[in-house]
Short mmCIF file of C-alpha atoms and ligand atoms in Angstrom, two decimals:
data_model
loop_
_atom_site.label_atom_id
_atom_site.label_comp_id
_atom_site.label_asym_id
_atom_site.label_seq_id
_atom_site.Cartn_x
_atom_site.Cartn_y
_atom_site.Cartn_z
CA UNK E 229 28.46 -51.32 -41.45
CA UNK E 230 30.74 -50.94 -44.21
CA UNK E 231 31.76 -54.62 -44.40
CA UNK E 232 28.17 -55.33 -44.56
CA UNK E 233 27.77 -53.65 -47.64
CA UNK E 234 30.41 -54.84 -49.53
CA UNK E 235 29.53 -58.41 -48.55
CA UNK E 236 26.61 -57.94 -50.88
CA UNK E 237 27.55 -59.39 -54.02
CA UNK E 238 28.00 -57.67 -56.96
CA UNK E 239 27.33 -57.89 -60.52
CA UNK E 240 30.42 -59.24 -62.97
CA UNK E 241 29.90 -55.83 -65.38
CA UNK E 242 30.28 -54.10 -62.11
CA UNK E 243 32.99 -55.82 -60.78
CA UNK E 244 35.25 -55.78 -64.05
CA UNK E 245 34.53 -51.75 -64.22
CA UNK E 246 36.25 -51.53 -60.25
CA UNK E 247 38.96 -54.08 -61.04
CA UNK E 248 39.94 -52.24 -64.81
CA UNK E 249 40.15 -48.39 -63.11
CA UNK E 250 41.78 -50.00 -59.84
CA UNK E 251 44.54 -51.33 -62.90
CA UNK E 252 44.66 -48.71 -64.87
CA UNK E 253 44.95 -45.67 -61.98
CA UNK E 254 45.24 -47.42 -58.46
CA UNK E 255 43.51 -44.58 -56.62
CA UNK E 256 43.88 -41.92 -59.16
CA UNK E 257 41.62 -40.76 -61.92
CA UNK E 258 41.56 -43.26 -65.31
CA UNK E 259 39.89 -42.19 -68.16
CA UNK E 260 36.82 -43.58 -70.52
CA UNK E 261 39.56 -43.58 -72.86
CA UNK E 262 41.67 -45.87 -70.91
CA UNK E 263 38.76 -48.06 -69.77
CA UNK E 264 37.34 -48.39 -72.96
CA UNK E 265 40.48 -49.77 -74.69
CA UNK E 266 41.36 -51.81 -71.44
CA UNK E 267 37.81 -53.66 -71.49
CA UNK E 268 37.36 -53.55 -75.19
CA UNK E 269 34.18 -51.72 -75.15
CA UNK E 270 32.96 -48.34 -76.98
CA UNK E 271 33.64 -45.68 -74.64
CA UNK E 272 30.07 -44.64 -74.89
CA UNK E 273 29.23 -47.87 -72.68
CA UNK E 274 32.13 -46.67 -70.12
CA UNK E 275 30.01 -43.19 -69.76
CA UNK E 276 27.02 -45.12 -68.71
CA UNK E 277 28.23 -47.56 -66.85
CA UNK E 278 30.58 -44.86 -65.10
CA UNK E 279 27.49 -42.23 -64.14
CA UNK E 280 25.99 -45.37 -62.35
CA UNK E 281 29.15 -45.88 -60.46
CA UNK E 282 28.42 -43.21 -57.93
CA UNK E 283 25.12 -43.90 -57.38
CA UNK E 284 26.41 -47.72 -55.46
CA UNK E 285 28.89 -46.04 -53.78
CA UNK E 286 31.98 -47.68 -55.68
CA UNK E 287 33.49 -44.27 -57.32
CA UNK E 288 33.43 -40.56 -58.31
CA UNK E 289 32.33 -39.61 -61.97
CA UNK E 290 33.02 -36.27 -63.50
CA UNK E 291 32.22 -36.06 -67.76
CA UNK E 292 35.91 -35.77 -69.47
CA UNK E 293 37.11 -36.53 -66.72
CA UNK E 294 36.55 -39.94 -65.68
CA UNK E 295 36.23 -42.23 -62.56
CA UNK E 296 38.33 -42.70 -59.14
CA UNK E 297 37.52 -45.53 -57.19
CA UNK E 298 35.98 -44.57 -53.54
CA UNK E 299 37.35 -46.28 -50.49
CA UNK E 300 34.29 -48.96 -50.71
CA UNK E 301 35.16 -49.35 -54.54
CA UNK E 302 39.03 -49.91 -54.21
CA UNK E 303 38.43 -52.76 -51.37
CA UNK E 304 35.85 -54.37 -53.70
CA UNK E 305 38.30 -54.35 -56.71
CA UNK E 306 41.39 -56.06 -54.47
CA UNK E 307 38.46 -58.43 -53.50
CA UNK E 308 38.26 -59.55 -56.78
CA UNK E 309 41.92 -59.31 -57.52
CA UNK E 310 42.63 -61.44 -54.49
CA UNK E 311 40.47 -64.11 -55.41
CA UNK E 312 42.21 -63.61 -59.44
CA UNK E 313 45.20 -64.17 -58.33
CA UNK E 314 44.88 -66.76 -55.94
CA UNK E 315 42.05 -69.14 -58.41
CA UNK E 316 45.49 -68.64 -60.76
CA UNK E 317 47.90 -70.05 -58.65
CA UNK E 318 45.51 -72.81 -57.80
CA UNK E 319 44.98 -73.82 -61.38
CA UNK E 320 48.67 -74.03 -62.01
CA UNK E 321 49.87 -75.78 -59.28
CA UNK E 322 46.85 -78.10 -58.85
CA UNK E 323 44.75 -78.11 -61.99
CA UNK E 324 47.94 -78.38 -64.04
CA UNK E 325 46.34 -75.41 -66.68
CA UNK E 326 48.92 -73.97 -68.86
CA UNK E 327 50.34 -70.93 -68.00
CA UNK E 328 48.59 -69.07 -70.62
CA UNK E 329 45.33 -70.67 -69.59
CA UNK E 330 45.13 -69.49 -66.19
CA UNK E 331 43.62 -66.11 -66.47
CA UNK E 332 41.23 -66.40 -68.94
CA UNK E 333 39.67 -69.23 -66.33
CA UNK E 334 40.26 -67.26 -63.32
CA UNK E 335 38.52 -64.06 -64.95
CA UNK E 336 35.23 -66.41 -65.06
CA UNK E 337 35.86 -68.14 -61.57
CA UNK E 338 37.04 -65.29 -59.62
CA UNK E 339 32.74 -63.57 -59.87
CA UNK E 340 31.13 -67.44 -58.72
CA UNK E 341 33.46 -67.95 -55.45
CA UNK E 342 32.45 -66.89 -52.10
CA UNK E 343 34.63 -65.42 -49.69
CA UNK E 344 34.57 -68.45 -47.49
CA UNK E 345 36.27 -70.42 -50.61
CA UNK E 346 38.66 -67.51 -50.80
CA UNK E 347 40.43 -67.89 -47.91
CA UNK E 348 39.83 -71.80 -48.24
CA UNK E 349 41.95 -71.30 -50.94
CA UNK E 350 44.78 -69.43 -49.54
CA UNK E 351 45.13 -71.64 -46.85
CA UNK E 352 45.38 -74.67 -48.99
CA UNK E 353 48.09 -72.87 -51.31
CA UNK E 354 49.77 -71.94 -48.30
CA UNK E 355 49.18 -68.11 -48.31
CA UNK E 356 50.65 -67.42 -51.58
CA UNK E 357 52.12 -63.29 -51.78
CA UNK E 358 52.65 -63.63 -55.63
CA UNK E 359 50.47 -65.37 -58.27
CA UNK E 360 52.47 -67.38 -61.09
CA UNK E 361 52.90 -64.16 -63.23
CA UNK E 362 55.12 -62.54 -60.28
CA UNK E 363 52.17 -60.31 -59.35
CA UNK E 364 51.18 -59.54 -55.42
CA UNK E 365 48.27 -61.32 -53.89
CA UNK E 366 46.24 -58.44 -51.78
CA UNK E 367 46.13 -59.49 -48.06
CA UNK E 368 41.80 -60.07 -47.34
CA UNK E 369 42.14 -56.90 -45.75
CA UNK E 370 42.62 -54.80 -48.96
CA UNK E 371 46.36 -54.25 -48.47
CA UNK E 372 48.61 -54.58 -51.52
CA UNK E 373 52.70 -55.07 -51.42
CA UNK E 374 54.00 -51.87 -53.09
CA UNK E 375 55.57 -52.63 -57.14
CA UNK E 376 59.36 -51.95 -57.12
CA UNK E 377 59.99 -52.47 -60.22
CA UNK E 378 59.78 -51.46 -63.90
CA UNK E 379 59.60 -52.57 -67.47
CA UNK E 380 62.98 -53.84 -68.65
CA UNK E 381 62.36 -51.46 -71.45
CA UNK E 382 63.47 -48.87 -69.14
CA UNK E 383 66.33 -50.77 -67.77
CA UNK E 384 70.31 -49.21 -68.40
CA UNK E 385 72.77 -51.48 -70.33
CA UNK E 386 74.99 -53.88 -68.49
CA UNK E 387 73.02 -53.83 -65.03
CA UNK E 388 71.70 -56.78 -63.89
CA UNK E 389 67.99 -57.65 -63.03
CA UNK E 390 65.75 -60.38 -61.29
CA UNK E 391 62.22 -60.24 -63.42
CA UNK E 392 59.17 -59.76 -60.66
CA UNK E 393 56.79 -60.16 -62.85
CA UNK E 394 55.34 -60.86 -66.69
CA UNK E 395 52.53 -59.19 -68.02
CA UNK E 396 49.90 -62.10 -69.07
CA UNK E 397 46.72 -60.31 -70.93
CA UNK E 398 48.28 -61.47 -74.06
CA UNK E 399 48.68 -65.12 -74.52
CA UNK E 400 51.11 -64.91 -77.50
CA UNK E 401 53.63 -62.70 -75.64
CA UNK E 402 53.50 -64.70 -72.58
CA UNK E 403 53.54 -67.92 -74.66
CA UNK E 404 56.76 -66.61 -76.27
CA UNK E 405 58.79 -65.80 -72.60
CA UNK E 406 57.19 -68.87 -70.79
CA UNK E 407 59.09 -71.06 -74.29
CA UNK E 408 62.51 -69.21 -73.68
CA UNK E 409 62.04 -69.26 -69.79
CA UNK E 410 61.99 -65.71 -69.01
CA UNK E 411 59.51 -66.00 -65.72
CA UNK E 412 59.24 -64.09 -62.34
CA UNK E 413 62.61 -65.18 -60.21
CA UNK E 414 64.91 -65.41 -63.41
CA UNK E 415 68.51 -63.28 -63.26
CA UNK E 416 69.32 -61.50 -66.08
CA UNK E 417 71.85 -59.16 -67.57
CA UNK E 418 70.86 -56.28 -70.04
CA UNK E 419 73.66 -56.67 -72.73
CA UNK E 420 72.01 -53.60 -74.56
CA UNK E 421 69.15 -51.19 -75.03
CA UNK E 422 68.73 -50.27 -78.52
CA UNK E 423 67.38 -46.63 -78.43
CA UNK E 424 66.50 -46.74 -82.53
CA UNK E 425 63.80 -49.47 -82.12
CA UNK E 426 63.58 -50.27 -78.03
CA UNK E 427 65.05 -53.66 -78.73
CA UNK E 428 66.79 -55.13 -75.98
CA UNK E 429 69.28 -57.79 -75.83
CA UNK E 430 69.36 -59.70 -72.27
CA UNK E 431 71.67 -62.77 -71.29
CA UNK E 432 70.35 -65.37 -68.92
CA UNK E 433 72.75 -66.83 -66.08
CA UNK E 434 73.40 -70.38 -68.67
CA UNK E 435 74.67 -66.93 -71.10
CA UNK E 436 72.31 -67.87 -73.89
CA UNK E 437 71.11 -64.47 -75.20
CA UNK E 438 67.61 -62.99 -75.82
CA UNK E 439 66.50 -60.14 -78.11
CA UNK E 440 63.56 -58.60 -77.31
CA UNK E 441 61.24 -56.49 -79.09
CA UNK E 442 59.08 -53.55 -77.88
CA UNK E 443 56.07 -55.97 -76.85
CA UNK E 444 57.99 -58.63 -74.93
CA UNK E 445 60.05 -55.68 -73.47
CA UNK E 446 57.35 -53.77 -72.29
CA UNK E 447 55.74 -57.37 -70.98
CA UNK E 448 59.02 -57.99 -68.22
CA UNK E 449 59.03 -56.12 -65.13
CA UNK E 450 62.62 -55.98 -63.66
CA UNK E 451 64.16 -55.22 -60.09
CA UNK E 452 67.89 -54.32 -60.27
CA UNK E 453 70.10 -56.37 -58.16
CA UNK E 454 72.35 -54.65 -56.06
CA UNK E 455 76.23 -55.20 -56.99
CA UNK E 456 76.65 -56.67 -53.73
CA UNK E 457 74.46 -59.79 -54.48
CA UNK E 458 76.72 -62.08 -55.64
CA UNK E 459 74.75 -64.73 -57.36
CA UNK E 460 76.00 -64.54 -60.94
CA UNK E 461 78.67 -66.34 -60.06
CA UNK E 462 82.20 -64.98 -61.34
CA UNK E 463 82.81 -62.15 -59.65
CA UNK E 464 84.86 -59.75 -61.60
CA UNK E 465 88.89 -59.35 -60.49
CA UNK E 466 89.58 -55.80 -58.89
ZN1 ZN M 18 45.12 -62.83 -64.54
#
């Protein structure tokens, strides 16, 4: 029953509104606040698209409160992020767009495809788990890999890290660490976390050095590597 209903399509306002609380609280509560600034719209359009929320069956609503996806709201937003993720992929690797292209496309695409193209899709890409930003594909069932990682802003000085993923909502930043080739899969080694200003300095595995501000800092997610993987070559004498 449920699968029938959420086979009926749904409107793009409506289907932005699940995807932007599904990315800004997961499951949790996110805020008009948060939604507003996320979507770019005056948070007294939130409130009324957010009281009509409950009434399809997509979320809870309380006034100062916000909105929490329901079960039927949180598999329509991975719908959508699915079919994101994987138009992305497919207009890199087959389209050729630019990097910094792909999601503004995608964000139109991703509300005309079917779910028959969908999984057309995947199995022409080969069942992709991570779109070109570094950022998991949900399975068609709704299921999402767990994030273990976190913004190399938070990182500690002299560990080393494997970026999992780049944050791509702003073209400029991602522009910036697509030029100096700091994308998902690249080894790094944080030479230094300047408390004053959050600056922090990274070397790649060639050793050319990076400085990186607040922005571009806070754009990186990071994995640390355990000591035991041995893959920046030298390995230190006892
Ligand atoms: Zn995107």
């Amino acid at each position: 029953m449920s699968d029938l209903l959420a086979n009926k399509p749904i409107s793009v306002s409506v289907g932005d509104y699940l995807k932007a609380i599904w990315g800004v609280a997961g499951t949790g509560w996110a805020s008009t606040n948060e939604l507003s600034e996320r979507l770019s719209v005056s948070p007294a359009s939130v409130s009324s698209m957010l009281v009509r929320l409950p009434k399809m069956g997509f979320a809870d609503y309380e006034p100062y409160h916000g909105a929490s996806l329901t079960e039927r709201g949180r598999r329509e937003a991975l719908r959508l992020v699915r079919r994101h993720r994987l138009i992305e992929t497919f207009l890199l690797e087959h389209l050729g767009y630019p990097l910094t292209d792909l999601h503004d496309e995608a964000e139109r695409l991703e509300h005309a495809v079917s779910d028959e193209f969908t999984e057309r899709l995947a199995q022409l890409l080969g069942h992709p788990r991570r779109d070109p930003h570094g950022d998991p594909i949900p399975a068609p069932d709704g299921t999402i890999e767990e994030q273990e990682d976190k913004p190399l802003s938070e990182s500690e000085t002299g560990c080393r890290v494997r970026i999992s993923r780049v944050e791509h909502k702003d073209k400029a930043a991602l522009a910036h660490l697509k030029d100096r080739g700091l994308l998902p899969g690249k080894l790094l080694k944080v030479q230094e976390v300047r408390v004053l200003d959050g600056v922090v300095t990274v070397e790649n595995e060639e050793g050319t050095p990076h400085a990186l501000g607040n922005l571009l800092a806070g754009s990186i997610f990071v994995a640390s590597i355990p000591e035991s993987d041995g893959r920046s070559g030298q390995s230190k004498p006892a």
